[in-house]
Coordinates of C-alpha atoms and ligand atoms in Angstrom, one line a residue:
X6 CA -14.7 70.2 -3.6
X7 CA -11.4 70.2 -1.5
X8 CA -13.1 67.8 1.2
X9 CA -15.0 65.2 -1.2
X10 CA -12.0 63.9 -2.6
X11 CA -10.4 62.3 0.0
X12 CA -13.1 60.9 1.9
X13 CA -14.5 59.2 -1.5
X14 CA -10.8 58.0 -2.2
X15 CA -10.4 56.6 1.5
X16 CA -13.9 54.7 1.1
X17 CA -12.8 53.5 -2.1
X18 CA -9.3 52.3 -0.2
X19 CA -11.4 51.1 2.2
X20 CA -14.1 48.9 0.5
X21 CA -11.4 47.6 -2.2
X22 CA -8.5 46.6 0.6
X23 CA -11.6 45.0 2.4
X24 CA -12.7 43.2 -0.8
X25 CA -9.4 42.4 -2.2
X26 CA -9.1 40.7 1.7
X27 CA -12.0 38.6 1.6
X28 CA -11.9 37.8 -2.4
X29 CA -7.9 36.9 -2.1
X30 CA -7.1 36.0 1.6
X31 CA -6.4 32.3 0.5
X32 CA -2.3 32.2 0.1
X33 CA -2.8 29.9 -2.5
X34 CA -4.5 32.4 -4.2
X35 CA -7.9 31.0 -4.3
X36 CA -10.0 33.9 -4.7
X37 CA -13.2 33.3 -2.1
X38 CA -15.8 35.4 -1.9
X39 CA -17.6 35.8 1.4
X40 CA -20.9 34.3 0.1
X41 CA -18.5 31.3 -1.5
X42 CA -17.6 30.4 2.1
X43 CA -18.9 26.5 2.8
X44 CA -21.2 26.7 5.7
X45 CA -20.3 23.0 6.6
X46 CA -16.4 21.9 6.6
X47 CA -15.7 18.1 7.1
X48 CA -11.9 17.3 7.0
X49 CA -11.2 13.5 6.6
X50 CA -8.4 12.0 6.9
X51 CA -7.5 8.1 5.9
X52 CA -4.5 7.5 8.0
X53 CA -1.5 5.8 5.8
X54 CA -3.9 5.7 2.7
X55 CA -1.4 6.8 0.1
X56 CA -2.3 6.1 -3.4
X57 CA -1.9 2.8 -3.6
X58 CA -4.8 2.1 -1.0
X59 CA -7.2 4.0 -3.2
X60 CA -6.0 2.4 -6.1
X61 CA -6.5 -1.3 -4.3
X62 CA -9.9 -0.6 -3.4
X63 CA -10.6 0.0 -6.9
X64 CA -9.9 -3.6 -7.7
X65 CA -11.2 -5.1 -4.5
X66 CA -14.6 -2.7 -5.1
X67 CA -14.4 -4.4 -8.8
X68 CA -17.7 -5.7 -9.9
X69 CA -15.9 -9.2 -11.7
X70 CA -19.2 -9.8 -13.5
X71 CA -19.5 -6.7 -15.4
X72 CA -16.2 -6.0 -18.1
X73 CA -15.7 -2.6 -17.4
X74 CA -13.3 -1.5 -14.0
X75 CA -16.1 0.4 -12.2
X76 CA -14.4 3.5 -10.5
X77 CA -14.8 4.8 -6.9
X78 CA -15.8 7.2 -4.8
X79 CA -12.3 7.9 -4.5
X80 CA -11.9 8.8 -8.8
X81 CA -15.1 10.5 -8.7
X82 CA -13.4 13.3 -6.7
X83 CA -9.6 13.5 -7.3
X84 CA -8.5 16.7 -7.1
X85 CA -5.0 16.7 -6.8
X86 CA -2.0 15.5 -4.7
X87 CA -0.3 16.1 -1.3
X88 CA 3.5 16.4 0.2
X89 CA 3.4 15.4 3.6
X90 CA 7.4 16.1 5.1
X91 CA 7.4 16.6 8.6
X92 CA 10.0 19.6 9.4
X93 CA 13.7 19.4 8.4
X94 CA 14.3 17.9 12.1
X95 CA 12.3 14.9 11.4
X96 CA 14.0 13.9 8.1
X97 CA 11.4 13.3 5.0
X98 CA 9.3 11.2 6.3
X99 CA 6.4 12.0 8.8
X100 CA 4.8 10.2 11.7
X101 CA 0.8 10.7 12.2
X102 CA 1.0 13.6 15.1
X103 CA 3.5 15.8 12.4
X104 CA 1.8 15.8 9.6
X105 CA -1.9 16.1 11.5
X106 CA -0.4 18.8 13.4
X107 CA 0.6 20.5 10.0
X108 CA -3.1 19.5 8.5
X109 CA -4.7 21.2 11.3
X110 CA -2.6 24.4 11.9
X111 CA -0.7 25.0 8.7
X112 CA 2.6 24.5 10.4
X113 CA 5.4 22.1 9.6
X114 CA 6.6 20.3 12.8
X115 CA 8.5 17.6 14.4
X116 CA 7.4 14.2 14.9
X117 CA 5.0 13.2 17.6
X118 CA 4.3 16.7 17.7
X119 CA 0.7 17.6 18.9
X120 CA -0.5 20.9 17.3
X121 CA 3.0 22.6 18.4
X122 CA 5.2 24.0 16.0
X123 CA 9.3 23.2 16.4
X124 CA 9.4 26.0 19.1
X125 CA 7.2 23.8 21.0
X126 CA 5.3 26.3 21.0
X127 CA 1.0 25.6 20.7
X128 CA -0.6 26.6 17.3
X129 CA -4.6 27.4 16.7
X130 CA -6.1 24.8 14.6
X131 CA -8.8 25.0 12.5
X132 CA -11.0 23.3 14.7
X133 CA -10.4 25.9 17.4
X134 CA -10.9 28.7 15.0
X135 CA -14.1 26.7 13.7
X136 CA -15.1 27.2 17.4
X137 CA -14.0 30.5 18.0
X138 CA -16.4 31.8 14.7
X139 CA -19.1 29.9 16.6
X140 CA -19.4 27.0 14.4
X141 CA -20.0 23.5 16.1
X142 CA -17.2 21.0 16.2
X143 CA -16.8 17.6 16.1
X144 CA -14.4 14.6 15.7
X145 CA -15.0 11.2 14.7
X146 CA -12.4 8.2 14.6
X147 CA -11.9 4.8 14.7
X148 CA -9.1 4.6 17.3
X149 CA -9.3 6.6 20.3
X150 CA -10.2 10.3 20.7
X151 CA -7.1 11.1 21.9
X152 CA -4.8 9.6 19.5
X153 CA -2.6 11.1 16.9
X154 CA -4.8 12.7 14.7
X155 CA -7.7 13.7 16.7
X156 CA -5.6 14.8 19.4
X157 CA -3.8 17.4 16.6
X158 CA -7.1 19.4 16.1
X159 CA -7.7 19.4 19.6
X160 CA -4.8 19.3 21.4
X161 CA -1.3 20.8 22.0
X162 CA 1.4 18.7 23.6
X163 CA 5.0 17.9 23.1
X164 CA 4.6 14.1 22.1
X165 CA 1.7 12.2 21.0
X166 CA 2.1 9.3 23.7
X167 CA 0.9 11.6 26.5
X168 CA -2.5 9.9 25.7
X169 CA -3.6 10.9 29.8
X170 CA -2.2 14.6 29.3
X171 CA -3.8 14.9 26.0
X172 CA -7.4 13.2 27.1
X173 CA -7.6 15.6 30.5
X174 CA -6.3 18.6 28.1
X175 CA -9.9 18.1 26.4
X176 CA -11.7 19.3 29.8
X177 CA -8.6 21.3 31.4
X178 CA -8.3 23.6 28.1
X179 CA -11.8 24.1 28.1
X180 CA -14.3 21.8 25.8
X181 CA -13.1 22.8 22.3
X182 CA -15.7 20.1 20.7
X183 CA -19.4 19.7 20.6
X184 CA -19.3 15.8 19.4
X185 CA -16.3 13.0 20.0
X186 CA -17.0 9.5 18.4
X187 CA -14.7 7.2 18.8
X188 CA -12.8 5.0 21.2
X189 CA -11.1 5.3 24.5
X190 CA -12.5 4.2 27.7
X191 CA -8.7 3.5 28.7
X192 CA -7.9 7.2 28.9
X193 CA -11.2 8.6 29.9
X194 CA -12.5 6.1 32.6
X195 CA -9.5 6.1 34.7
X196 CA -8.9 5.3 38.2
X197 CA -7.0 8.4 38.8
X198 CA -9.7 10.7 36.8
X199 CA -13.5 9.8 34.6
X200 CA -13.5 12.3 32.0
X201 CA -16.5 10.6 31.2
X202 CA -18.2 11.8 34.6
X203 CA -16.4 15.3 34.0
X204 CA -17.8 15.6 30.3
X205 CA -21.5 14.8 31.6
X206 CA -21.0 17.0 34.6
X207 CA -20.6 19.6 31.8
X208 CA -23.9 18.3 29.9
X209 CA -22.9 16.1 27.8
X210 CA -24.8 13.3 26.6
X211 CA -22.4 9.8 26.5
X212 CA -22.8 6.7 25.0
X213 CA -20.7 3.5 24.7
X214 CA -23.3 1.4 22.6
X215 CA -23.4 1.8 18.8
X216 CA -27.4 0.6 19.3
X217 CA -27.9 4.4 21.3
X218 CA -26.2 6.4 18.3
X219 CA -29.4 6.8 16.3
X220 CA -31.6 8.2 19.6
X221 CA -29.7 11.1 20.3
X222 CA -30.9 14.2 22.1
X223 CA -31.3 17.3 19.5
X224 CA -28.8 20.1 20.7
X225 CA -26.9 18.5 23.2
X226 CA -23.6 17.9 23.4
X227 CA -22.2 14.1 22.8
X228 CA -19.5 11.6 23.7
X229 CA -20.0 8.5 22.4
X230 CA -16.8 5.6 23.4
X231 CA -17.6 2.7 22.2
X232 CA -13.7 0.5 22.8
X233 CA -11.1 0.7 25.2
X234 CA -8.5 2.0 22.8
X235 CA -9.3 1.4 18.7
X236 CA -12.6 0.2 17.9
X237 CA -12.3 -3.5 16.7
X238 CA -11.3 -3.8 13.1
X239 CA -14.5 -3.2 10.4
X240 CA -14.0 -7.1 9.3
X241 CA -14.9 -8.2 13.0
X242 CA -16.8 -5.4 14.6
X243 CA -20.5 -5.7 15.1
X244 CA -21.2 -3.1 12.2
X245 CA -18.3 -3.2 9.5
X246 CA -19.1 0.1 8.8
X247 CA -18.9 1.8 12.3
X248 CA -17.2 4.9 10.7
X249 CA -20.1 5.6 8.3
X250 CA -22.9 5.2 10.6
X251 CA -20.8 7.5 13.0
X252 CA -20.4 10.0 10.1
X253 CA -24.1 10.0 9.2
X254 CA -25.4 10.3 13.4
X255 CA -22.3 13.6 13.4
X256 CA -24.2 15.5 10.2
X257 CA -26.9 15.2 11.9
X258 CA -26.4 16.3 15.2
X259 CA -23.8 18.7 14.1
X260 CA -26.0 20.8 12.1
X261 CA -27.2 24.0 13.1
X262 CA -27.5 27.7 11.1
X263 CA -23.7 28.7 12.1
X264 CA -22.5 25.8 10.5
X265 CA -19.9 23.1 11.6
X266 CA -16.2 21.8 11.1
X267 CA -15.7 18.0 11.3
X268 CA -12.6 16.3 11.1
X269 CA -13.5 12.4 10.8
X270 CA -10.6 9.6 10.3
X271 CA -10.4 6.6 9.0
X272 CA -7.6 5.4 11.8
X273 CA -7.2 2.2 11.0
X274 CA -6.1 1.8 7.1
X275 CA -2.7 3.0 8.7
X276 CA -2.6 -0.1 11.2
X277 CA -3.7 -2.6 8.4
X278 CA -0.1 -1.1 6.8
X279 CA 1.9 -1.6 9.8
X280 CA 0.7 -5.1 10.5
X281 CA 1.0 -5.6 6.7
X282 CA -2.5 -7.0 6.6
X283 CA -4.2 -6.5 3.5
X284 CA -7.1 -8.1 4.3
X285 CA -8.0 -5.5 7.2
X286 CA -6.6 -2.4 5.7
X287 CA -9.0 -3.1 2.5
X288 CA -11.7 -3.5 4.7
X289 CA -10.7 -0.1 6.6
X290 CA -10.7 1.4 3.0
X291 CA -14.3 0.2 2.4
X292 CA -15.3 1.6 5.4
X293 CA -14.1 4.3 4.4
X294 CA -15.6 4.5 0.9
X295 CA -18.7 3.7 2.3
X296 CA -18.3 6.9 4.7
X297 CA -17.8 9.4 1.3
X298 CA -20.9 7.6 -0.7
X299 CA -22.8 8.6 2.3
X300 CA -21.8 12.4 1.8
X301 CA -22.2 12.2 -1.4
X302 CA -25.9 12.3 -1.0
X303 CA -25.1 14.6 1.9
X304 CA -23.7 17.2 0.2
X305 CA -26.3 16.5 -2.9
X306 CA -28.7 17.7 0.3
X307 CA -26.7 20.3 1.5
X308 CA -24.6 22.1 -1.3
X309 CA -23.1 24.7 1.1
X310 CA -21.3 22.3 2.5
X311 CA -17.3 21.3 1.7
X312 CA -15.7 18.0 2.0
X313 CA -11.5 17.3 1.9
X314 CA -10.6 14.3 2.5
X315 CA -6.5 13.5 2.1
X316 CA -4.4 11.0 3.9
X317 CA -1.4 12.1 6.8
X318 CA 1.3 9.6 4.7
X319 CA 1.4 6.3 3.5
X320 CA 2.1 3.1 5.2
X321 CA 4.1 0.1 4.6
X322 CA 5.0 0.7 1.4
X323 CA 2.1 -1.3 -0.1
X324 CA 2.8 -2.8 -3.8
X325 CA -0.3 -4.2 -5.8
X326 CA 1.3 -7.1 -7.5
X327 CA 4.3 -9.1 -6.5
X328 CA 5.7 -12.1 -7.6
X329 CA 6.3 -14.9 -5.4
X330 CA 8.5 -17.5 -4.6
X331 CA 5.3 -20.6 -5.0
X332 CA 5.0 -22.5 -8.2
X333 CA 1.7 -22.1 -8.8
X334 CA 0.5 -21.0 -12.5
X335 CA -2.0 -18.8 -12.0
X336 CA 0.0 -16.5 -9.0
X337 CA 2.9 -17.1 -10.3
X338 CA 2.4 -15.0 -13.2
X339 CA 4.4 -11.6 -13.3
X340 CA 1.6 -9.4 -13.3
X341 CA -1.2 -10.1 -11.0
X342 CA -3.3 -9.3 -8.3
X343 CA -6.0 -10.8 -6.7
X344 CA -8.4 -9.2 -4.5
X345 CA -10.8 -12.2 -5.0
X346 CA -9.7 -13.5 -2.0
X347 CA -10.1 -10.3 -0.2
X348 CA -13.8 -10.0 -0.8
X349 CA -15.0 -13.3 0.9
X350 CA -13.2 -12.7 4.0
X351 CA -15.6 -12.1 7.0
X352 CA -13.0 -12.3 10.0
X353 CA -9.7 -10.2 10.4
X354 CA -6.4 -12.2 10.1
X355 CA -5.9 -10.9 13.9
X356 CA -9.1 -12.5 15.0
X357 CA -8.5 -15.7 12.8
X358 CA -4.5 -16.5 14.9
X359 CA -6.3 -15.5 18.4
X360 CA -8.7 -18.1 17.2
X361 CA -6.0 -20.5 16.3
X362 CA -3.9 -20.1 19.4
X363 CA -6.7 -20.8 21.3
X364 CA -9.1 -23.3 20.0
X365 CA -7.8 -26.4 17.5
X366 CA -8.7 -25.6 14.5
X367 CA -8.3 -27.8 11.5
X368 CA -7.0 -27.5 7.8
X369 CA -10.5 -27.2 7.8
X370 CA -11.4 -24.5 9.7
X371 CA -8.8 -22.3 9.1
X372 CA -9.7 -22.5 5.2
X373 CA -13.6 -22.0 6.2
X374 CA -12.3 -18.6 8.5
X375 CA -9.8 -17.4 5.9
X376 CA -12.1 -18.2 3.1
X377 CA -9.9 -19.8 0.6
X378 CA -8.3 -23.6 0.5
X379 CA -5.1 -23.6 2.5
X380 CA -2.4 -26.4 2.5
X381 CA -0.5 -29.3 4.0
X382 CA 2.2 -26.8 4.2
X383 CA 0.4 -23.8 4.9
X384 CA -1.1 -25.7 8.5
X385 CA 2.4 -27.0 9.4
X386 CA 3.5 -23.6 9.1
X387 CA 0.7 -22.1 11.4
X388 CA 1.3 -25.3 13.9
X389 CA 4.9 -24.5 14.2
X390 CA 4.0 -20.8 14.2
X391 CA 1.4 -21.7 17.3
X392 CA 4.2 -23.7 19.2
X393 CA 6.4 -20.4 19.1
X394 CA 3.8 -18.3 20.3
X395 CA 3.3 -20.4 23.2
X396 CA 7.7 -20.4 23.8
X397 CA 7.3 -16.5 23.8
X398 CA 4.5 -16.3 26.0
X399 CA 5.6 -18.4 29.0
X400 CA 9.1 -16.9 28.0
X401 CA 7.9 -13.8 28.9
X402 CA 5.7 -15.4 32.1
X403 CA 8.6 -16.5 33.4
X404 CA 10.6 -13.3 33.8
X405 CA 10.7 -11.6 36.8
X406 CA 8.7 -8.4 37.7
X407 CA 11.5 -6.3 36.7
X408 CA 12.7 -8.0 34.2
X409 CA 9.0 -8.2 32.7
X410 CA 9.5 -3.8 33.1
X411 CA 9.6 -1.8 30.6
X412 CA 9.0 -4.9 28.0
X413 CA 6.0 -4.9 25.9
X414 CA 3.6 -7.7 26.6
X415 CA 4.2 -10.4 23.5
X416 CA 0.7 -11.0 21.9
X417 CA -0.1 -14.5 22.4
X418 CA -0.5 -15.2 18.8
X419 CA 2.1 -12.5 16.4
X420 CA 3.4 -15.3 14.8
X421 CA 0.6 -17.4 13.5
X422 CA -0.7 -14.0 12.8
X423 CA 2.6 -13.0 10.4
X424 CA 1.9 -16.5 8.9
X425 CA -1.5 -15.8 8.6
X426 CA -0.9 -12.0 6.7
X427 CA 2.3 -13.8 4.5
X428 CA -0.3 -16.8 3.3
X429 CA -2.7 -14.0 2.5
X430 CA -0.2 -12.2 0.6
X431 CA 1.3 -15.0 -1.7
X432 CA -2.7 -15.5 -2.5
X433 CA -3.3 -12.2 -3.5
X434 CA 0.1 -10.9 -4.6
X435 CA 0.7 -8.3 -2.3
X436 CA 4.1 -7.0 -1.2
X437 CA 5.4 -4.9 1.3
X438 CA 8.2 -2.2 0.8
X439 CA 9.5 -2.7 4.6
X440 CA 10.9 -5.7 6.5
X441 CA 10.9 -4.6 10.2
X442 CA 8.5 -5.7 12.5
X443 CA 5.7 -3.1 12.3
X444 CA 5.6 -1.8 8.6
X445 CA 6.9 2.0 8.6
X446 CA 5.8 5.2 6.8
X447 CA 7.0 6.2 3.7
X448 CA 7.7 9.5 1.9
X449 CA 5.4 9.4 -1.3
X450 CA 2.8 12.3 -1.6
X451 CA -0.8 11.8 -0.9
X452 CA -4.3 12.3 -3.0
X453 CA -6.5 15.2 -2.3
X454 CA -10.2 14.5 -2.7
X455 CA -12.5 17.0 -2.5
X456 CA -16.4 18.0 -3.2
X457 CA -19.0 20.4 -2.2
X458 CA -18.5 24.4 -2.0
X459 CA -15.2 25.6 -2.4
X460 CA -13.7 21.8 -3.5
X461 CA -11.8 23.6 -6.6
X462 CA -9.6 25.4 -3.9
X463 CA -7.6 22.0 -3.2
X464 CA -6.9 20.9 -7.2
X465 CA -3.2 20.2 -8.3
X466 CA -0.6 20.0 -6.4
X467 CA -0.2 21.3 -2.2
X468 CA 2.1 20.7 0.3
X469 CA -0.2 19.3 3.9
X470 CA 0.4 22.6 5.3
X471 CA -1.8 24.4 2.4
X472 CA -4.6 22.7 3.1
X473 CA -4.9 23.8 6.5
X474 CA -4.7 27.2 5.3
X475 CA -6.8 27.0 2.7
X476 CA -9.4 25.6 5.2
X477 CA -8.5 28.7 7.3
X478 CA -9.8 30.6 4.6
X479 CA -13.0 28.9 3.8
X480 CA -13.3 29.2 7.6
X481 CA -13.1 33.1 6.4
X482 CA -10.3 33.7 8.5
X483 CA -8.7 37.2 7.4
Ligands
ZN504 ZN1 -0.6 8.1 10.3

């Protein structure tokens, strides 16, 4: 009798400890049971899409025939919301590296921080433990591999502008990835070292052209570059949505019966914030959009799969509705906005002042490219705007060689461009909460979208770092 007991009550110890470890390992106590576990994990994040970018898209998406609002991808799976503070050293307010560092790894950080903690000290990410469990991985962006956010699932380095360090790190600390899309010939063809060569060496399979991404070898390994640094913005790049038809060529090479972990980014909505350029970060978002109705059937196919998508912080401090300083009586009302004007546009307001700077354009012209009737006023202000331009530029010519170092290069057209963005703005009624050069971050928490198994793990309210740990645990880390 004696020697039943305790063997019975150790095996009960036993089975209910391991139980109670698997059912409740999620700190956010999310109860997960092993079969519960997604066999699929896709992380996305829309860099600097706080919630006023998903709540422009649902106007600009806005069928203007029809009298209902139609609602997005976005609303269809709104789970909850996101803080996003970098660590107390960094203030309130995070940069891209910080808070993907703390989205990968769970930890809070400093910013410019590439998956180290404040110790400087490097941090597993999910990715790697993805890896480690013998899932495939894969990362997909629309500015280079090796920039902030990428680089934070990847990577572990003390400051996000080590772009060289960071690229090598993805052969020198072993290939942690079975997939990269994105850009980045800059830092991977380099006279010093081709990564490219070194990835093939190590049987990859690259490709620069989007035109090779639907012929891929089954089972092999890929590198696809397909820009120098950021892939050209979705209103002037040969496919406008480059990140979906990256997405959908990933899922399918991905796949395999262990599973994968993806972390795909929409890079660009953040620089459409800092250059304050509606027009392009919409057309980022649609991308976007276009990226999560395409894993909507995905996951409709494949219901063992999980997909978070959340934003790092938001950028520029993007208002919907501003009044402005023209008398005119329809914009001039109090509450409006007008992402008419938005729709119809079919080249970037970058691509539109290179184009001015360069060619003559016409009243004409410019209203053709920027797809609504500009004025007398509007073109005197681009011609002045051209005129300093050209005063920076052989300015800057004219310096000598060390003067010229350490300066940034002036783009040949900034100013038309900031005329170009403002014009846009008074059309549309868009404001801006910051007035320095390049828009900055701001502090407001995030959305949390979610769908497929294990979604209801990321409703209400989490700080970044949860949702790496909460990943951790649908990764069924113990
Ligand atoms: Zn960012």
């Amino acid at each position: 009798m004696k020697k039943i007991v305790p063997t019975l009550l150790t095996s009960l110890l036993i089975m209910s400890c391991s139980q109670l470890q698997t059912l409740n390992n999620a700190e956010n106590n999310t109860v997960v049971k092993a079969a519960d576990l997604p066999k699929n994990i896709i992380m996305i994040v829309g860099d600097g899409m706080g919630p006023a970018y998903t709540t422009a898209y649902r106007y600009f998406h806005d069928d203007p025939t029809t009298p209902e609002l139609e609602t997005t991808v976005f609303d269809r799976h709104f789970v909850g919301m996101s803080s996003t503070h970098p660590a107390p050293e960094s203030g309130y307010i995070t940069d891209s590296a910080a808070s993907a560092t703390a989205l990968s790894t769970g930890v809070k950080t400093y910013n410019a921080a590439i998956g180290l903690d404040t110790n400087r000290q490097p941090v597993e990410t999910v990715l790697e433990y993805a890896k480690k469990t013998g899932k495939k991985t894969g990362v997909v962006a629309t500015l280079q591999i090796n920039h902030a956010t990428p680089g934070s699932y990847l990577a572990h380095n003390v400051h996000r502008y080590n772009y060289n360090e960071i690229a090598d790190s993805y052969i020198d600390d072993g290939i942690k990835a079975d997939l990269y899309f994105g850009g980045g010939w800059k830092y991977f063809i380099r006279e010093d070292r081709n990564l490219v060569n070194e990835f093939i060496a190590s049987g990859f399979h690259y490709i620069d052209r989007y035109s090779d991404i639907n012929t891929l070898p089954a089972n092999k390994p890929v590198l696809g570059l397909f820009a120098d640094t950021g892939l050209p913005w979705a209103l002037d790049d040969s496919n406008k949505f480059r990140l979906s038809m990256m997405a959908k060529a990933a899922t399918k090479q991905l796949e395999n019966k262990n599973g994968y972990f993806m972390l795909i980014e929409g890079s660009q909505i953040d620089y459409g914030g800092h250059a304050r350029d509606i027009a392009a970060a919409i057309t980022e978002m649609d991308d976007l959009a276009k990226t999560l109705e395409y894993l909507e059937t995905y996951v409709a196919e494949n219901p063992d799969t999980l997909v978070v998508i959340t934003a790092d912080h938001s950028t520029g401090g993007l208002t919907i509705g501003k009044k402005t300083g023209r008398t005119d009586d329809d914009i001039n009302s109090k509450y409006l906005w007008k992402p008419e004007f938005l729709r119809t546009m079919t080249m970037s307001p970058e691509a539109i002042a290179k184009k001015f700077t360069t060619d003559t354009l016409s009243l004409e012209d410019v209203s053709t490219l920027i797809s609504f009737e500009i004025t007398d006023t509007d073109m005197a202000n681009l011609v002045q705007a051209k005129l300093e331009d050209s005063a920076i530029v052989s300015a800057f010519n004219a310096l000598s060689d060390a003067d010229k170092k350490g300066q940034r290069v002036p783009r040949a057209y900034q100013s038309t461009l900031n005329v170009l963005t403002k014009l846009i703005d008074m059309k549309t009624n868009t404001g801006w909460g910051s007035i320095s050069a390049s828009g900055t971050h701001t502090g407001i928490d995030v959305p949390v979208f979610a769908f497929g198994k294990g979604s209801e793990a990321f409703k209400g309210f989490q700080d970044n770092t949860d949702i790496a740990k909460k990943i951790f645990t649908l990764l069924g880390k113990k």
